[in-house]
Amino acid sequence: MSTELLAELKQAVDQRRNFAIISHPDAGKTTLTEKLLLYGGAIHEAGAVKARRAQRHATSDWMEMEQQRGISITSTVLQFDYDNYRINLLDTPGHQDFSEDTYRTLAAADNAVMLEDAAKGLEPQTRKLFEVCRMRGLPIFTFFNKMDRPGRDPLELLDEIEQELGLKTYAVNWPIGMGDRFKGVFDRRHARIHLFERTSHGTKAAGGTTIDLGDPRIEDLLERDLYYQMKEDLELLDGVADEFDLDLVHQGKMTPVFFGSAMTNFGVEPFLQSFLDYALAPTVHNSTEGAIEPTHPDFTGFVFKLQANMDPKHRDRVAFVRVCSGKFEKDMTVNHARSGKNVRLSHPQKLFAQGRESLTEAYPGDVIGLNNPGVFAIGDTIYKGKKLEFDGIPCFSPEIFAYLRNPNPSKFKQFRKGVNELREEGAVQIMYSVDEAKRDPILAAVGQLQFEVVQFRLQNEYGVETRLDPLGFSVARWVVGGWEALESAGRLFNTATVKDAWGRPVLLFKNEWNCHQAQADHPELQLNSVAPVVSGQEPQSL
């Protein structure tokens, strides 16, 4: 590798930060995303998620159904610059029914921001997603939101993280007051108080006053009891809390904690500044050739998401690719690991929610959009130079199942195209009956809302009305060893056998008890709740 290219890659990697936001629904994730874009100069006015008709919609919620319901139901990528950094923000669905989309997005992230409602603390969906972050060893940054409303004691919130998640905590800033008396935050890094002013419901960047701890103006700007409460809390923190350790942060064993209010912009910019100092730059990725450093000279990347019809006028399909190493250049020809084919990447796009613009180059940590004429699947590796494949992205066990019927035979072509494209995209898992006479696909999802989205999009984007016939199962397990192992096990009771899109056997059970019973009756039969990662094999189409 030339000295010039190595220096270029090192500089690009040092300037990049890539992260995903995880949270429970209604913790304020999309609002925080909007405010980070606001401070990054990517937008000039932040749009509330649950917007009134006269207000603009949130940038990250571009799908029509998201705007109708005021929720995030698809992950998006938002790239912006701030203070000489290039930031790739991976916005994930907040609704629990879309946790699998979030799992895939976390595979492309180097850091995670765990957003919590200060009144509620840890919630079930946050715990689930935290476990995925822990499995991947991601550094986790915690932001306690909605401090401008009544909430729990900050020390109690820290203790909950330590006790329930086993994470050390370090409060980078500390709230001054709460609810109506929330006046700002104390920055422990620089021993400064940030007092904020509310601005038109937080749609503009917040103004405010910054003063040092010993500044005599404190008595005029801050009520006496709030000031002394803050000092008391800080003395307690200094006495009993862990020292800050950046190595532990990068190992995912300590979480820097921030307090603020995304809706009113309290604490958002100080959080962003500290995050950029502490977060991991793009890091290594495991492959069949070992750990690939971001400064590896050859371009490599993997597909972590597919999205159909981001631009309904052009019926497009976009592959989201995380750049892992080397330099991406427009019109470069790469190898597609699964098929062994060469692919020319002639129309790369910089992604910003639904908006896109052409780009000529990208570096490790960036996410690029590629037109996908049916070539790419989730988990695919593309590369230059020596052949390698990155770790695949598994499918997780769905919990509800239904036959998807097309009552209008004249719409069969549109129905088939829509189902195949939505399956490629990962909007829902598709399974099939082992009875060849039953050709209707079986939708398999984590939650009911996924079914509603599939039906909405088939109607809205493909012009096909559909109906669902629910199946009475709630547990799916893949058979280790495939059809041969299943035949060897003999007859199974209280279960149905179907096949997934790769033709592999999947057992469906009414409940966990039936699943455990089957395993007790057939101890030689190994079942897995996560689908094996497939490489080098095309999934079946309808």
Coordinates of C-alpha atoms in Angstrom, one line a residue:
M1 CA 0.0 0.0 0.0
S2 CA 1.3 3.5 -0.9
T3 CA 2.2 5.8 2.0
E4 CA -0.2 8.3 0.5
L5 CA -3.2 5.9 0.6
L6 CA -2.4 4.8 4.2
A7 CA -2.2 8.4 5.4
E8 CA -5.5 9.2 3.6
L9 CA -7.2 6.1 5.2
K10 CA -5.9 6.9 8.7
Q11 CA -7.1 10.5 8.5
A12 CA -10.5 9.5 7.2
V13 CA -10.9 6.8 9.9
D14 CA -9.9 9.3 12.6
Q15 CA -12.5 11.8 11.5
R16 CA -15.4 9.3 11.4
R17 CA -17.9 8.2 14.1
N18 CA -20.6 5.7 13.4
F19 CA -23.4 4.9 15.9
A20 CA -26.9 3.5 16.3
I21 CA -29.5 4.7 18.8
I22 CA -31.4 2.0 20.8
S23 CA -34.4 2.7 23.0
H24 CA -37.8 1.5 24.1
P25 CA -40.8 3.0 22.2
D26 CA -41.7 6.6 23.3
A27 CA -38.3 7.3 25.0
G28 CA -37.8 10.1 22.4
K29 CA -35.4 8.4 20.0
T30 CA -36.5 10.1 16.8
T31 CA -36.6 13.5 18.6
L32 CA -33.0 13.1 19.8
T33 CA -32.0 12.1 16.3
E34 CA -33.6 15.3 14.9
K35 CA -31.8 17.4 17.5
L36 CA -28.4 15.8 16.6
L37 CA -29.1 16.7 13.0
L38 CA -30.0 20.2 14.0
Y39 CA -26.7 20.8 15.8
G40 CA -24.8 19.1 13.0
G41 CA -26.3 21.7 10.6
A42 CA -27.9 19.0 8.5
I43 CA -31.4 20.4 9.1
H44 CA -32.5 23.9 10.0
E45 CA -35.6 23.1 12.0
A46 CA -36.4 19.9 13.9
G47 CA -39.7 18.2 13.3
A48 CA -41.6 16.5 16.1
V49 CA -42.4 12.9 15.5
K50 CA -46.0 13.2 16.4
A51 CA -46.3 16.3 14.3
R52 CA -49.4 18.4 13.8
R53 CA -50.5 18.7 10.2
A54 CA -49.0 22.2 10.0
Q55 CA -45.6 21.0 11.3
R56 CA -43.0 19.2 9.2
H57 CA -42.4 15.5 9.7
A58 CA -39.3 14.1 11.3
T59 CA -36.5 13.7 8.8
S60 CA -35.7 10.1 9.8
D61 CA -39.4 9.0 9.5
W62 CA -39.8 9.2 5.7
M63 CA -42.2 6.2 5.0
E64 CA -45.8 7.3 4.6
M65 CA -47.0 4.9 7.3
E66 CA -44.4 6.3 9.7
Q67 CA -45.7 9.8 9.2
Q68 CA -49.3 8.6 9.6
R69 CA -48.7 6.8 12.8
G70 CA -45.9 8.9 14.3
I71 CA -43.5 6.0 14.8
S72 CA -40.3 4.8 13.3
I73 CA -40.8 1.4 11.6
T74 CA -37.7 1.2 9.3
S75 CA -34.1 2.0 10.0
T76 CA -32.5 4.8 8.1
V77 CA -29.0 6.3 7.7
L78 CA -28.3 9.9 8.3
Q79 CA -24.8 11.3 7.5
F80 CA -23.8 14.7 8.6
D81 CA -20.7 16.7 9.7
Y82 CA -20.0 18.4 13.0
D83 CA -16.8 19.9 14.3
N84 CA -14.5 18.3 11.6
Y85 CA -16.1 14.9 12.2
R86 CA -18.1 12.9 9.6
I87 CA -20.9 11.2 11.5
N88 CA -23.0 8.2 10.3
L89 CA -26.1 8.0 12.5
L90 CA -28.0 4.7 12.1
D91 CA -31.5 5.4 13.1
T92 CA -33.3 2.2 14.2
P93 CA -37.0 1.4 14.6
G94 CA -38.3 2.1 18.1
H95 CA -41.2 -0.2 17.9
Q96 CA -40.5 -3.7 19.4
D97 CA -42.2 -5.4 16.4
F98 CA -39.2 -4.3 14.3
S99 CA -36.4 -5.5 16.6
E100 CA -34.9 -7.7 13.8
D101 CA -34.3 -4.6 11.7
T102 CA -32.5 -3.1 14.7
Y103 CA -30.4 -6.2 15.2
R104 CA -29.2 -6.0 11.5
T105 CA -28.5 -2.3 11.9
L106 CA -26.4 -2.9 15.0
A107 CA -24.2 -5.1 12.9
A108 CA -23.1 -2.0 11.0
A109 CA -22.6 0.2 14.1
D110 CA -19.3 0.9 16.0
N111 CA -21.1 2.5 19.0
A112 CA -24.5 2.5 20.5
V113 CA -26.4 5.3 22.3
M114 CA -28.9 3.9 24.8
L115 CA -31.7 6.4 25.2
E116 CA -33.9 6.1 28.3
D117 CA -36.9 8.0 29.7
A118 CA -35.8 9.5 33.0
A119 CA -39.2 8.8 34.5
K120 CA -39.2 5.1 33.6
G121 CA -35.6 4.0 33.6
L122 CA -34.7 0.7 32.0
E123 CA -37.6 -0.8 29.9
P124 CA -38.0 -4.3 28.3
Q125 CA -37.0 -3.3 24.7
T126 CA -33.9 -1.5 25.9
R127 CA -32.8 -4.5 27.8
K128 CA -33.2 -6.8 24.8
L129 CA -31.3 -4.4 22.5
F130 CA -28.6 -3.9 25.2
E131 CA -28.0 -7.7 25.1
V132 CA -27.4 -7.5 21.3
C133 CA -24.9 -4.6 21.9
R134 CA -23.2 -6.7 24.6
M135 CA -22.9 -9.7 22.2
R136 CA -21.2 -7.4 19.7
G137 CA -19.0 -5.7 22.4
L138 CA -20.2 -2.2 21.3
P139 CA -19.4 0.8 23.5
I140 CA -22.6 2.1 25.0
F141 CA -23.4 5.7 25.8
T142 CA -26.5 6.4 27.9
F143 CA -28.7 9.5 27.5
F144 CA -31.5 10.0 30.1
N145 CA -34.1 12.0 28.3
K146 CA -37.1 14.1 29.4
M147 CA -35.5 15.7 32.4
D148 CA -37.8 18.7 31.9
R149 CA -40.6 16.4 33.2
P150 CA -41.0 14.8 36.6
G151 CA -38.7 11.8 36.8
R152 CA -36.8 9.4 39.0
D153 CA -33.8 10.4 41.1
P154 CA -30.6 10.5 38.9
L155 CA -28.6 8.4 41.4
E156 CA -31.3 5.8 41.4
L157 CA -31.2 5.6 37.6
L158 CA -27.4 5.1 37.6
D159 CA -27.8 2.3 40.2
E160 CA -30.4 0.6 38.1
I161 CA -28.0 0.4 35.1
E162 CA -25.2 -1.0 37.3
Q163 CA -27.4 -3.5 39.1
E164 CA -29.5 -4.8 36.2
L165 CA -27.1 -4.5 33.3
G166 CA -23.8 -5.1 35.1
L167 CA -22.4 -1.9 33.5
K168 CA -20.2 0.5 35.4
T169 CA -21.5 4.1 35.0
Y170 CA -19.8 7.5 34.8
A171 CA -21.9 10.6 34.8
V172 CA -20.3 13.0 32.3
N173 CA -22.8 15.7 33.2
W174 CA -25.3 16.1 36.0
P175 CA -28.8 17.5 35.9
I176 CA -29.6 20.7 37.8
G177 CA -33.2 20.3 38.9
M178 CA -35.9 18.3 37.3
G179 CA -39.3 18.8 35.7
D180 CA -40.4 22.5 35.7
R181 CA -37.2 23.4 37.7
F182 CA -34.8 21.7 35.3
K183 CA -32.3 24.5 34.6
G184 CA -29.5 22.8 32.8
V185 CA -26.6 20.5 33.4
F186 CA -23.2 20.6 35.1
D187 CA -20.4 19.4 32.8
R188 CA -18.0 17.4 35.0
R189 CA -15.3 17.2 32.3
H190 CA -14.8 21.0 32.3
A191 CA -16.4 22.0 35.6
R192 CA -18.9 24.2 33.9
I193 CA -22.6 24.9 34.3
H194 CA -24.7 25.0 31.1
L195 CA -27.9 26.9 31.7
F196 CA -30.3 26.7 28.7
E197 CA -33.1 28.7 27.3
R198 CA -36.2 27.2 25.8
T199 CA -36.6 28.0 22.1
S200 CA -39.9 27.5 20.1
H201 CA -40.4 23.9 21.4
G202 CA -36.8 23.0 20.6
T203 CA -37.1 23.4 16.9
K204 CA -34.0 25.7 16.8
A205 CA -30.6 25.2 18.4
A206 CA -30.8 26.2 22.0
G207 CA -29.1 29.3 23.3
G208 CA -27.8 29.5 26.8
T209 CA -25.2 30.6 29.3
T210 CA -22.1 28.8 30.3
I211 CA -20.4 29.7 33.5
D212 CA -17.5 28.2 35.6
L213 CA -18.3 26.5 38.9
G214 CA -16.8 29.4 41.0
D215 CA -18.4 32.2 39.0
P216 CA -20.2 34.7 41.3
R217 CA -23.0 35.1 38.8
I218 CA -24.3 31.6 39.9
E219 CA -26.3 33.1 42.8
D220 CA -28.2 35.4 40.3
L221 CA -28.8 32.7 37.7
L222 CA -29.6 29.6 39.9
E223 CA -31.8 29.2 42.8
R224 CA -29.9 28.5 46.1
D225 CA -31.5 25.1 46.8
L226 CA -30.8 23.8 43.3
Y227 CA -27.2 24.9 43.5
Y228 CA -26.6 23.3 46.9
Q229 CA -28.4 20.1 45.8
M230 CA -26.1 19.9 42.8
K231 CA -23.0 20.4 44.9
E232 CA -24.2 17.7 47.3
D233 CA -24.8 15.2 44.5
L234 CA -21.4 15.9 42.9
E235 CA -19.6 15.3 46.2
L236 CA -21.4 12.0 46.6
L237 CA -20.5 11.0 43.0
D238 CA -16.8 11.9 43.5
G239 CA -16.8 9.8 46.7
V240 CA -18.4 6.6 45.6
A241 CA -18.6 6.5 41.8
D242 CA -16.0 4.8 39.5
E243 CA -13.3 6.8 37.9
F244 CA -13.7 7.4 34.2
D245 CA -11.9 4.7 32.1
L246 CA -12.0 5.1 28.4
D247 CA -10.6 1.6 27.8
L248 CA -13.6 0.1 29.7
V249 CA -15.9 2.3 27.7
H250 CA -14.5 0.9 24.4
Q251 CA -14.8 -2.6 25.8
G252 CA -18.5 -2.0 26.5
K253 CA -18.0 -2.4 30.3
M254 CA -18.5 1.2 31.3
T255 CA -21.2 3.6 30.0
P256 CA -20.7 7.4 30.0
V257 CA -24.1 8.8 31.2
F258 CA -25.7 12.1 30.1
F259 CA -28.8 13.9 31.2
G260 CA -31.0 16.2 29.2
S261 CA -34.2 16.9 27.3
A262 CA -34.1 16.3 23.5
M263 CA -37.5 18.0 23.1
T264 CA -36.2 21.3 24.5
N265 CA -32.5 20.8 23.5
F266 CA -31.2 20.8 27.1
G267 CA -27.9 18.9 27.1
V268 CA -28.0 17.7 23.5
E269 CA -25.0 19.6 22.1
P270 CA -22.7 18.8 25.2
F271 CA -23.6 15.2 24.8
L272 CA -22.7 15.3 21.1
Q273 CA -19.3 16.9 21.9
S274 CA -18.4 14.4 24.5
F275 CA -19.6 11.5 22.5
L276 CA -17.3 12.4 19.6
D277 CA -14.3 12.6 22.0
Y278 CA -15.1 9.2 23.6
A279 CA -16.6 7.1 20.8
L280 CA -14.7 4.4 18.9
A281 CA -13.5 5.3 15.4
P282 CA -14.4 2.7 12.8
T283 CA -13.0 -0.6 14.0
V284 CA -12.0 -4.1 12.9
H285 CA -14.5 -6.6 11.4
N286 CA -14.1 -10.4 11.7
S287 CA -13.9 -12.3 8.4
T288 CA -12.9 -15.6 6.9
E289 CA -9.4 -14.1 6.5
G290 CA -9.3 -12.9 10.2
A291 CA -9.7 -9.4 11.6
I292 CA -9.8 -6.8 8.8
E293 CA -8.5 -3.4 9.9
P294 CA -10.2 -0.3 8.5
T295 CA -6.8 0.8 7.1
H296 CA -6.6 -2.5 5.1
P297 CA -5.7 -1.2 1.6
D298 CA -8.4 -3.2 -0.3
F299 CA -12.0 -2.0 -0.3
T300 CA -14.4 -4.3 1.6
G301 CA -18.0 -3.9 2.9
F302 CA -21.1 -5.8 3.7
V303 CA -24.9 -5.4 3.1
F304 CA -26.8 -4.9 6.3
K305 CA -30.1 -3.7 4.9
L306 CA -32.2 -3.6 1.7
Q307 CA -35.0 -1.1 1.1
A308 CA -37.5 -1.2 -1.8
N309 CA -39.3 1.8 -3.1
M310 CA -37.5 4.6 -1.2
D311 CA -38.4 6.5 -4.3
P312 CA -41.9 5.1 -5.3
K313 CA -41.7 7.0 -8.7
H314 CA -38.8 4.9 -9.8
R315 CA -39.6 1.6 -8.0
D316 CA -36.0 1.4 -6.8
R317 CA -34.2 -1.1 -4.6
V318 CA -31.4 0.2 -2.5
A319 CA -28.7 -1.9 -0.7
F320 CA -27.2 -0.3 2.4
V321 CA -23.5 -1.2 2.5
R322 CA -21.2 -0.6 5.5
V323 CA -17.7 0.2 4.3
C324 CA -15.3 -1.8 6.4
S325 CA -11.9 -1.1 4.9
G326 CA -10.1 0.6 2.1
K327 CA -11.4 3.4 -0.1
F328 CA -14.7 3.2 -2.0
E329 CA -14.7 4.9 -5.4
K330 CA -17.5 5.4 -7.8
D331 CA -17.6 3.0 -10.8
M332 CA -15.2 0.6 -9.1
T333 CA -15.7 -3.1 -9.9
V334 CA -15.9 -5.4 -6.8
N335 CA -16.3 -9.1 -6.2
H336 CA -19.6 -10.4 -4.8
A337 CA -18.5 -13.1 -2.4
R338 CA -21.7 -15.2 -2.4
S339 CA -22.1 -15.5 -6.1
G340 CA -18.5 -15.1 -7.2
K341 CA -19.5 -12.5 -9.8
N342 CA -18.0 -9.1 -10.5
V343 CA -20.3 -6.2 -9.9
R344 CA -19.7 -2.6 -11.1
L345 CA -20.8 0.0 -8.5
S346 CA -21.8 2.8 -10.9
H347 CA -24.5 4.7 -9.0
P348 CA -23.4 5.0 -5.4
Q349 CA -25.4 7.3 -3.2
K350 CA -24.9 9.2 0.0
L351 CA -28.0 8.5 2.2
F352 CA -29.9 10.9 4.3
A353 CA -33.2 9.2 5.2
Q354 CA -35.2 9.2 2.0
G355 CA -33.0 11.9 0.4
R356 CA -30.0 10.8 -1.6
E357 CA -27.2 12.4 -3.6
S358 CA -24.5 11.0 -5.7
L359 CA -21.1 10.4 -4.1
T360 CA -17.7 9.6 -5.6
E361 CA -15.9 8.2 -2.6
A362 CA -16.4 6.8 0.8
Y363 CA -14.3 5.5 3.7
P364 CA -14.5 2.9 6.5
G365 CA -17.4 3.7 8.8
D366 CA -19.5 5.3 6.0
V367 CA -22.7 3.8 4.8
I368 CA -23.4 4.0 1.1
G369 CA -26.5 3.2 -0.9
L370 CA -26.2 1.0 -4.0
N371 CA -28.9 0.3 -6.6
N372 CA -29.8 -3.4 -6.2
P373 CA -31.0 -5.1 -9.4
G374 CA -31.6 -8.3 -7.4
V375 CA -27.9 -9.0 -6.9
F376 CA -27.6 -8.3 -3.1
A377 CA -29.0 -10.0 -0.1
I378 CA -28.7 -9.1 3.6
G379 CA -25.3 -10.2 4.9
D380 CA -23.5 -10.2 1.5
T381 CA -19.8 -9.3 1.4
I382 CA -18.3 -7.2 -1.4
Y383 CA -14.6 -6.9 -1.7
K384 CA -11.5 -6.1 -3.8
G385 CA -8.3 -8.2 -3.7
K386 CA -8.2 -11.5 -1.8
K387 CA -11.5 -13.3 -1.3
L388 CA -13.1 -12.9 2.1
E389 CA -16.5 -13.0 3.8
F390 CA -17.6 -11.1 6.9
D391 CA -19.6 -12.8 9.6
G392 CA -23.2 -13.2 8.4
I393 CA -26.3 -11.6 9.9
P394 CA -28.7 -14.2 11.3
C395 CA -32.5 -14.3 11.3
F396 CA -34.2 -14.4 14.7
S397 CA -37.2 -16.5 15.7
P398 CA -40.5 -15.0 14.6
E399 CA -43.5 -15.3 17.0
I400 CA -46.6 -14.9 14.8
F401 CA -47.4 -16.6 11.5
A402 CA -50.1 -16.3 8.8
Y403 CA -50.8 -17.4 5.2
L404 CA -50.7 -14.3 2.9
R405 CA -53.6 -14.7 0.3
N406 CA -53.9 -12.9 -3.0
P407 CA -57.7 -12.9 -3.7
N408 CA -57.2 -11.4 -7.1
P409 CA -55.5 -13.8 -9.6
S410 CA -55.0 -11.0 -12.2
K411 CA -52.6 -9.3 -9.8
F412 CA -50.4 -12.4 -9.4
K413 CA -47.3 -10.9 -11.0
Q414 CA -47.5 -7.8 -8.8
F415 CA -48.2 -10.0 -5.7
R416 CA -45.1 -12.2 -6.5
K417 CA -42.9 -9.2 -7.1
G418 CA -44.0 -7.4 -3.9
V419 CA -43.6 -10.5 -1.7
N420 CA -40.1 -11.3 -3.1
E421 CA -38.8 -7.7 -2.8
L422 CA -40.2 -7.3 0.8
R423 CA -38.6 -10.7 1.7
E424 CA -35.2 -9.5 0.2
E425 CA -35.6 -6.4 2.3
G426 CA -36.1 -8.3 5.5
A427 CA -39.4 -6.5 6.2
V428 CA -40.8 -10.0 7.1
Q429 CA -39.6 -13.6 7.0
I430 CA -41.2 -15.8 4.4
M431 CA -41.8 -19.5 4.8
Y432 CA -43.6 -22.1 2.7
S433 CA -45.7 -25.2 3.3
V434 CA -44.0 -28.5 2.6
D435 CA -47.3 -29.4 0.8
E436 CA -46.6 -28.4 -2.8
A437 CA -50.3 -27.9 -3.4
K438 CA -50.2 -24.9 -0.9
R439 CA -48.4 -22.2 -2.8
D440 CA -49.4 -19.2 -0.7
P441 CA -46.4 -17.8 1.3
I442 CA -46.5 -17.9 5.1
L443 CA -45.5 -14.5 6.7
A444 CA -43.5 -14.9 9.9
A445 CA -42.8 -11.9 12.0
V446 CA -41.9 -10.7 15.5
G447 CA -45.1 -8.6 15.9
Q448 CA -48.5 -7.8 14.3
L449 CA -47.4 -4.4 13.1
Q450 CA -45.0 -6.1 10.7
F451 CA -47.9 -7.8 9.0
E452 CA -49.8 -4.5 8.8
V453 CA -46.7 -2.8 7.2
V454 CA -46.4 -5.6 4.6
Q455 CA -50.1 -5.4 3.7
F456 CA -50.0 -1.6 3.6
R457 CA -46.9 -1.6 1.3
L458 CA -48.3 -4.3 -1.0
Q459 CA -51.4 -2.1 -1.5
N460 CA -49.5 1.2 -1.6
E461 CA -46.4 0.3 -3.6
Y462 CA -47.6 -2.7 -5.7
G463 CA -51.3 -2.2 -6.0
V464 CA -52.2 -5.5 -4.5
E465 CA -54.9 -6.1 -1.8
T466 CA -54.2 -9.1 0.4
R467 CA -55.8 -11.0 3.3
L468 CA -54.2 -12.9 6.1
D469 CA -55.2 -16.3 7.5
P470 CA -53.4 -16.6 10.9
L471 CA -51.8 -19.8 12.0
G472 CA -51.9 -20.8 15.6
F473 CA -48.2 -21.0 16.3
S474 CA -45.9 -18.7 18.4
V475 CA -42.5 -20.5 18.3
A476 CA -40.2 -21.3 15.4
R477 CA -37.1 -23.5 15.5
W478 CA -34.6 -24.3 12.8
V479 CA -33.5 -28.0 12.6
V480 CA -29.8 -28.4 13.0
G481 CA -28.7 -31.0 10.4
G482 CA -31.6 -30.2 8.0
W483 CA -34.1 -32.6 6.5
E484 CA -31.9 -35.7 7.1
A485 CA -31.9 -35.0 10.9
L486 CA -35.6 -34.3 10.9
E487 CA -36.4 -37.6 9.1
S488 CA -34.2 -39.5 11.5
A489 CA -36.2 -38.1 14.5
G490 CA -39.4 -39.8 13.3
R491 CA -42.9 -38.5 14.0
L492 CA -43.3 -35.3 16.0
F493 CA -46.5 -34.3 17.8
N494 CA -48.0 -30.8 18.3
T495 CA -45.8 -29.3 15.7
A496 CA -46.0 -28.2 12.0
T497 CA -43.1 -28.5 9.6
V498 CA -42.5 -25.7 7.0
K499 CA -39.5 -24.6 5.0
D500 CA -37.8 -21.2 5.0
A501 CA -36.8 -19.2 2.0
W502 CA -33.6 -21.3 1.7
G503 CA -35.6 -24.5 1.7
R504 CA -34.5 -25.5 5.2
P505 CA -36.8 -27.2 7.7
V506 CA -38.4 -25.1 10.4
L507 CA -40.6 -26.5 13.1
L508 CA -43.6 -24.4 14.3
F509 CA -44.9 -24.9 17.9
K510 CA -48.1 -23.5 19.5
N511 CA -46.0 -22.5 22.6
E512 CA -42.7 -22.9 24.4
W513 CA -44.1 -25.9 26.4
N514 CA -44.7 -27.8 23.1
C515 CA -41.2 -27.0 21.9
H516 CA -39.6 -28.2 25.2
Q517 CA -41.8 -31.4 25.1
A518 CA -40.6 -32.2 21.5
Q519 CA -37.0 -31.8 22.6
A520 CA -37.6 -34.0 25.6
D521 CA -39.2 -36.7 23.4
H522 CA -36.4 -36.5 20.8
P523 CA -33.2 -35.5 22.6
E524 CA -31.2 -36.3 19.5
L525 CA -33.0 -33.5 17.6
Q526 CA -31.1 -30.2 17.8
L527 CA -33.2 -27.1 17.4
N528 CA -32.0 -23.5 17.0
S529 CA -34.0 -20.3 17.6
V530 CA -31.6 -18.4 15.3
A531 CA -31.5 -19.3 11.6
P532 CA -28.1 -20.5 10.4
V533 CA -26.3 -17.9 8.3
V534 CA -26.4 -18.9 4.6
S535 CA -23.5 -18.2 2.3
G536 CA -23.2 -18.9 -1.5
Q537 CA -26.9 -19.9 -1.9
E538 CA -29.8 -17.8 -3.4
P539 CA -33.0 -17.8 -1.4
Q540 CA -36.1 -19.2 -3.2
S541 CA -38.5 -16.8 -4.9
L542 CA -42.3 -17.1 -4.9

